[in-house]
Amino acid sequence: MKFNALRPRRLRRTPAIRSMVRETVLTPADFVYPIFVVPGTNVKEEIPSMPNCYHLSVDNAVKVAEEIYELGIPAVEVFGLPEYKDEIGSSAWDMTSPVQRAMKAIKEAVPDLVIVGDVCLCQYTSHGHCGCLTGHEVDNDKTLPLLQKVAVSQAESGADIIAPSDMMDGRIGAIREALDAEGFQNTIIMSYAVKYASGFYGPFRDAADSAPHFGDRRGYQMDPANAREALKEVHLDLEEGADIIMVKPALSYLDIVSKVREEIDRPVAVYNVSGEYAMVKAAAANGWIDEKRIVLEELTSMKRAGADIIITYHAIDAVKWMKEEAGK
Ligand code: PBG
């Protein structure tokens, strides 16, 4: 065929035509907004490596929850810094810890907002690892009953979705069993099934005070070099009862998102993590990039790769920008 008959530019000529043939469109319903709750009242302190993200006491967390609900963002993910830490991370299932209190207060104030609970021990253990130790090893099987307690305490506090991010083997099955035994059959499990041992979590570990005090997480999180192994993790978690599968981080792993999307029939989530956020914020603060354009491009690429759910610290800004764009 002559090239004259094949002119892709015909479909790019005007904003209206482009909007008719656009394959991927972001909506506020795509997002989950993560927050960090801390002890105290009336606390709102900016996290230095994550500009415009805050340590919030429960009262202020409720205000943010109300704001995101008003914007049409359907869900909040609650992370917390506890009042105390110990060897086994017992403040993670303490019903008086900030996370549990925040979930209760948010559920009461904004009942229709979906609450996601991150289930892990690294914010709560004195050594900063995601499970309890035997010697210097993170002990997989000894950690499972602790994760069960965390999941049940969060479900009791109002979490609609339990999201285990610890990377212990067998945790999805263990948590499903514990939730069902306590009458939480309807509580959804969103598994951080494909979680890589990534340098992109750096700012989060400052935000959540969760850096390991010795060693690293390579003994339980995945090797960034592996793709086939991702599908193995996905299938194990689906067999154990995961309702939603997550890939984390996002941008360096969109090939994995796309593979997982093709492989399974359950929803796929992606976590646009703290380091990815911090890099954009730093470059934008220097005037080196157009923040709005870059963020919307990144989020669109995550959805285009196959993510149904995008967990992102950019959610509030992104929705405001999407509304601006729609009004044009
Ligand atoms: C807890 C957890 C981490 C993140 C989410 N849950 C940190 C880690 O594994 O070290 C990272 C989130 C982010 O970087 O934004 N295990």
Coordinates of C-alpha atoms and ligand atoms in Angstrom, one line a residue:
M1 CA 0.0 0.0 0.0
K2 CA 1.2 3.5 -0.7
F3 CA 2.2 5.5 2.4
N4 CA -0.4 8.2 1.5
A5 CA -3.2 5.8 2.5
L6 CA -1.5 5.1 5.9
R7 CA -1.2 8.4 7.7
P8 CA -1.3 7.8 11.5
R9 CA -1.1 11.6 11.9
R10 CA -4.7 11.9 10.7
L11 CA -5.8 10.6 14.1
R12 CA -3.5 13.1 16.0
R13 CA -4.6 16.4 14.4
T14 CA -6.8 17.9 17.0
P15 CA -7.5 17.5 20.8
A16 CA -11.0 16.2 20.0
I17 CA -9.8 13.6 17.6
R18 CA -7.0 12.5 20.0
S19 CA -9.6 12.2 22.8
M20 CA -11.7 9.9 20.6
V21 CA -9.0 7.4 19.9
R22 CA -7.2 7.5 23.2
E23 CA -6.7 4.0 24.5
T24 CA -6.0 4.7 28.2
V25 CA -7.8 7.3 30.4
L26 CA -7.0 7.8 34.0
T27 CA -9.8 8.3 36.5
P28 CA -9.8 9.2 40.2
A29 CA -11.1 5.6 40.8
D30 CA -7.8 4.2 39.7
F31 CA -5.9 5.5 42.8
V32 CA -5.1 4.5 46.4
Y33 CA -3.5 7.2 48.5
P34 CA -1.0 6.1 51.2
I35 CA -0.8 8.0 54.5
F36 CA 1.6 7.7 57.5
V37 CA 0.0 8.0 61.0
V38 CA 1.9 8.8 64.1
P39 CA 1.1 9.1 67.9
G40 CA -0.1 12.4 69.3
T41 CA -2.7 14.9 68.2
N42 CA -2.6 17.9 65.8
V43 CA 0.6 16.5 64.2
K44 CA 1.2 17.4 60.6
E45 CA 4.9 17.2 59.8
E46 CA 6.3 17.1 56.3
I47 CA 8.5 14.1 55.5
P48 CA 11.8 15.6 54.3
S49 CA 12.5 13.1 51.5
M50 CA 8.8 13.0 50.4
P51 CA 7.7 16.7 49.9
N52 CA 4.0 17.3 50.4
C53 CA 3.6 13.9 52.3
Y54 CA 3.1 14.2 56.0
H55 CA 3.3 12.4 59.3
L56 CA -0.3 12.8 60.5
S57 CA -1.8 12.2 63.9
V58 CA -5.2 10.4 63.8
D59 CA -7.2 13.6 63.9
N60 CA -5.4 15.0 60.8
A61 CA -5.4 11.6 59.1
V62 CA -9.2 11.8 59.2
K63 CA -9.1 15.2 57.5
V64 CA -7.0 13.8 54.7
A65 CA -9.3 10.9 54.3
E66 CA -12.2 13.3 54.0
E67 CA -10.3 15.3 51.4
I68 CA -9.5 12.3 49.2
Y69 CA -13.0 11.0 49.4
E70 CA -14.3 14.4 48.2
L71 CA -11.9 14.2 45.3
G72 CA -13.3 10.8 44.2
I73 CA -10.3 8.7 45.2
P74 CA -11.9 5.5 46.5
A75 CA -9.2 4.2 48.9
V76 CA -6.6 5.1 51.5
E77 CA -3.7 2.9 52.6
V78 CA -2.7 3.3 56.2
F79 CA 0.9 3.0 57.4
G80 CA 1.9 3.8 60.9
L81 CA 4.7 4.6 63.3
P82 CA 4.0 3.0 66.6
E83 CA 4.5 4.2 70.2
Y84 CA 6.9 1.3 71.0
K85 CA 9.0 -1.3 69.2
D86 CA 10.1 -4.8 70.4
E87 CA 11.7 -8.0 69.0
I88 CA 8.5 -9.4 67.6
G89 CA 6.7 -6.1 66.6
S90 CA 3.8 -6.5 69.0
S91 CA 2.6 -2.9 68.5
A92 CA 1.6 -4.0 65.0
W93 CA -1.5 -5.7 66.5
D94 CA -2.0 -3.4 69.4
M95 CA -5.6 -2.0 69.1
T96 CA -4.4 1.3 70.6
S97 CA -1.6 1.8 68.1
P98 CA -2.0 4.8 65.6
V99 CA -2.9 2.5 62.6
Q100 CA -5.8 0.8 64.4
R101 CA -7.1 4.0 65.9
A102 CA -6.8 5.8 62.5
M103 CA -8.7 3.0 60.7
K104 CA -11.5 3.2 63.3
A105 CA -11.8 7.0 63.1
I106 CA -11.6 7.1 59.3
K107 CA -14.3 4.4 59.0
E108 CA -16.5 6.4 61.3
A109 CA -16.0 9.7 59.6
V110 CA -16.0 8.4 55.9
P111 CA -17.7 5.0 55.9
D112 CA -17.6 4.6 52.1
L113 CA -13.9 5.2 51.8
V114 CA -12.1 1.9 51.3
I115 CA -9.4 1.3 53.9
V116 CA -6.3 -0.7 53.0
G117 CA -4.1 -2.0 55.8
D118 CA -0.4 -2.7 55.1
V119 CA 0.5 -5.8 57.0
C120 CA 4.2 -6.0 57.9
L121 CA 6.4 -5.9 61.0
C122 CA 9.3 -3.7 59.9
Q123 CA 7.8 -0.5 61.3
Y124 CA 7.2 -2.3 64.6
T125 CA 10.3 -4.5 65.3
S126 CA 13.3 -3.1 67.2
H127 CA 15.6 -4.6 64.4
G128 CA 13.6 -3.2 61.5
H129 CA 13.1 -6.6 59.7
C130 CA 9.7 -7.7 58.3
G131 CA 9.5 -10.7 60.5
C132 CA 10.7 -12.0 63.8
L133 CA 14.2 -13.4 64.1
T134 CA 15.9 -16.7 65.0
G135 CA 19.5 -15.6 65.4
H136 CA 20.1 -13.2 62.5
E137 CA 17.6 -15.0 60.2
V138 CA 14.1 -13.7 59.6
D139 CA 12.1 -16.8 60.7
N140 CA 9.4 -17.4 58.1
D141 CA 7.2 -19.9 59.9
K142 CA 7.4 -18.1 63.3
T143 CA 6.4 -14.9 61.6
L144 CA 3.1 -16.2 60.1
P145 CA 1.1 -16.3 63.4
L146 CA 2.2 -12.7 64.1
L147 CA 1.0 -11.6 60.6
Q148 CA -2.3 -13.3 61.3
K149 CA -2.7 -11.2 64.4
V150 CA -1.9 -8.0 62.6
A151 CA -4.4 -8.8 59.8
V152 CA -7.2 -9.6 62.3
S153 CA -6.5 -6.5 64.4
Q154 CA -6.7 -4.3 61.2
A155 CA -9.9 -6.0 60.0
E156 CA -11.4 -5.5 63.4
S157 CA -10.4 -1.8 63.2
G158 CA -12.3 -1.4 59.9
A159 CA -9.8 -2.3 57.2
D160 CA -11.7 -3.5 54.0
I161 CA -8.5 -4.7 52.3
I162 CA -5.6 -6.4 54.0
A163 CA -2.3 -5.9 52.1
P164 CA 0.6 -8.1 53.3
S165 CA 3.9 -6.6 52.3
D166 CA 6.3 -8.8 54.4
M167 CA 7.2 -11.4 51.7
M168 CA 7.0 -14.4 54.0
D169 CA 6.1 -17.7 52.2
G170 CA 2.7 -19.0 53.0
R171 CA 1.4 -15.7 54.5
I172 CA -1.6 -15.3 52.2
G173 CA -3.0 -18.7 53.1
A174 CA -2.3 -18.1 56.8
I175 CA -4.0 -14.7 56.8
R176 CA -7.0 -15.9 54.9
E177 CA -7.5 -18.7 57.4
A178 CA -7.2 -16.3 60.4
L179 CA -9.6 -13.8 58.8
D180 CA -12.2 -16.5 58.1
A181 CA -11.9 -17.9 61.5
E182 CA -12.7 -14.5 63.0
G183 CA -15.7 -13.9 60.8
F184 CA -14.0 -11.7 58.3
Q185 CA -14.8 -13.7 55.1
N186 CA -15.5 -10.5 53.2
T187 CA -12.2 -8.9 54.0
I188 CA -10.2 -8.6 50.7
I189 CA -6.6 -9.7 50.5
M190 CA -4.4 -7.6 48.2
S191 CA -1.1 -9.4 48.1
Y192 CA 2.2 -7.6 47.6
A193 CA 2.9 -10.8 45.6
V194 CA 5.7 -9.4 43.4
K195 CA 7.7 -7.2 45.7
Y196 CA 11.3 -6.6 44.6
A197 CA 14.3 -5.9 46.9
S198 CA 14.5 -2.3 45.6
G199 CA 16.5 0.8 46.2
F200 CA 13.4 2.8 45.5
Y201 CA 12.0 2.3 49.0
G202 CA 14.7 4.6 50.5
P203 CA 12.5 7.6 51.4
F204 CA 9.7 5.3 52.8
R205 CA 12.1 3.8 55.3
D206 CA 12.8 7.4 56.5
A207 CA 9.0 8.1 56.5
A208 CA 8.2 4.8 58.4
D209 CA 11.4 4.5 60.4
S210 CA 11.6 1.0 59.1
A211 CA 15.2 0.5 57.8
P212 CA 16.7 -2.8 58.9
H213 CA 19.4 -2.3 61.5
F214 CA 21.6 -5.1 60.1
G215 CA 21.7 -6.8 56.7
D216 CA 19.1 -6.1 54.1
R217 CA 15.8 -7.6 52.7
R218 CA 17.3 -9.6 49.9
G219 CA 16.7 -12.8 51.8
Y220 CA 12.9 -12.4 51.5
Q221 CA 12.1 -9.8 48.8
M222 CA 12.6 -10.6 45.1
D223 CA 15.7 -10.2 43.0
P224 CA 15.2 -7.3 40.5
A225 CA 16.7 -9.5 37.8
N226 CA 13.9 -12.0 37.9
A227 CA 10.7 -12.1 35.8
R228 CA 9.7 -15.8 35.6
E229 CA 9.9 -15.9 39.4
A230 CA 7.3 -13.1 39.5
L231 CA 4.7 -15.4 37.9
K232 CA 5.6 -18.2 40.4
E233 CA 4.9 -15.8 43.3
V234 CA 1.6 -14.7 41.7
H235 CA 0.4 -18.3 41.2
L236 CA 1.3 -19.3 44.8
D237 CA -0.6 -16.3 46.2
L238 CA -3.7 -16.9 44.0
E239 CA -3.7 -20.6 45.1
E240 CA -3.6 -19.4 48.7
G241 CA -6.6 -17.0 48.2
A242 CA -5.3 -13.6 47.1
D243 CA -8.0 -11.5 45.6
I244 CA -5.8 -8.8 44.1
I245 CA -2.2 -9.1 43.0
M246 CA 0.3 -6.3 43.4
V247 CA 3.6 -5.5 41.6
K248 CA 6.0 -3.2 43.4
P249 CA 7.8 -0.9 42.6
A250 CA 6.1 0.5 39.4
L251 CA 8.3 2.2 36.8
S252 CA 11.2 -0.2 36.6
Y253 CA 8.8 -3.1 36.6
L254 CA 6.1 -2.3 34.0
D255 CA 7.2 -5.3 32.0
I256 CA 6.2 -7.4 35.0
V257 CA 2.9 -5.6 35.4
S258 CA 2.2 -6.3 31.7
K259 CA 3.1 -10.0 32.0
V260 CA 1.0 -10.5 35.2
R261 CA -1.9 -8.7 33.5
E262 CA -1.8 -11.2 30.6
E263 CA -1.4 -14.2 32.9
I264 CA -4.3 -13.8 35.4
D265 CA -8.0 -12.9 35.6
R266 CA -7.9 -11.1 38.9
P267 CA -7.2 -7.3 39.4
V268 CA -3.6 -6.1 39.2
A269 CA -2.3 -3.3 41.4
V270 CA 0.9 -1.5 41.2
Y271 CA 2.7 0.5 43.9
N272 CA 4.4 3.7 42.7
V273 CA 6.8 3.9 45.5
S274 CA 8.5 6.6 47.6
G275 CA 11.8 6.7 45.6
E276 CA 9.9 7.1 42.4
Y277 CA 7.9 9.9 44.0
A278 CA 11.0 11.6 45.5
M279 CA 12.9 11.7 42.2
V280 CA 10.0 13.5 40.4
K281 CA 9.6 15.9 43.3
A282 CA 13.4 16.7 43.4
A283 CA 13.6 17.3 39.7
A284 CA 10.5 19.4 39.7
A285 CA 11.7 21.5 42.7
N286 CA 14.8 22.3 40.6
G287 CA 12.7 23.3 37.6
W288 CA 14.2 20.5 35.5
I289 CA 10.9 18.8 34.6
D290 CA 7.3 19.7 34.2
E291 CA 5.9 17.9 37.2
K292 CA 2.2 17.8 36.1
R293 CA 3.1 16.4 32.7
I294 CA 5.6 13.8 34.0
V295 CA 3.3 12.6 36.8
L296 CA 0.3 12.1 34.5
E297 CA 2.5 10.4 31.9
E298 CA 3.9 8.0 34.5
L299 CA 0.5 7.2 35.9
T300 CA -0.9 6.7 32.4
S301 CA 2.0 4.3 31.6
M302 CA 1.1 2.2 34.7
K303 CA -2.5 1.9 33.6
R304 CA -1.5 1.2 30.0
A305 CA 0.8 -1.6 31.2
G306 CA -2.2 -3.2 32.8
A307 CA -2.6 -1.9 36.3
D308 CA -6.3 -1.7 37.5
I309 CA -5.2 -0.1 40.8
I310 CA -2.4 2.5 41.3
I311 CA -1.1 3.2 44.8
T312 CA 0.6 6.5 44.6
Y313 CA 1.6 9.5 46.7
H314 CA 0.8 11.7 43.6
A315 CA -2.9 10.7 43.8
I316 CA -4.2 14.0 45.2
D317 CA -2.3 16.2 42.8
A318 CA -3.0 13.9 39.9
V319 CA -6.8 14.2 40.5
K320 CA -6.6 17.9 40.7
W321 CA -4.6 18.1 37.5
M322 CA -6.9 15.6 35.7
K323 CA -9.9 17.9 36.6
E324 CA -8.0 20.9 35.3
E325 CA -7.3 19.1 32.0
A326 CA -10.9 18.0 31.7
G327 CA -12.1 21.5 32.2
K328 CA -10.0 22.7 29.2
Ligands
PBG1 C1 6.9 -2.5 54.4 C2 6.7 -1.7 53.2 C3 7.6 -1.0 52.5 C4 6.9 -0.2 51.5 C5 5.6 -0.6 51.7 N1 5.5 -1.5 52.7 C6 9.1 -0.8 52.7 C7 10.0 -2.0 52.5 O1 9.7 -3.1 52.1 O2 11.2 -1.7 52.9 C8 7.6 0.7 50.5 C9 6.7 1.8 50.1 C10 7.4 2.9 49.4 O3 8.6 2.9 49.2 O4 6.7 3.9 49.0 N2 7.6 -3.7 54.2

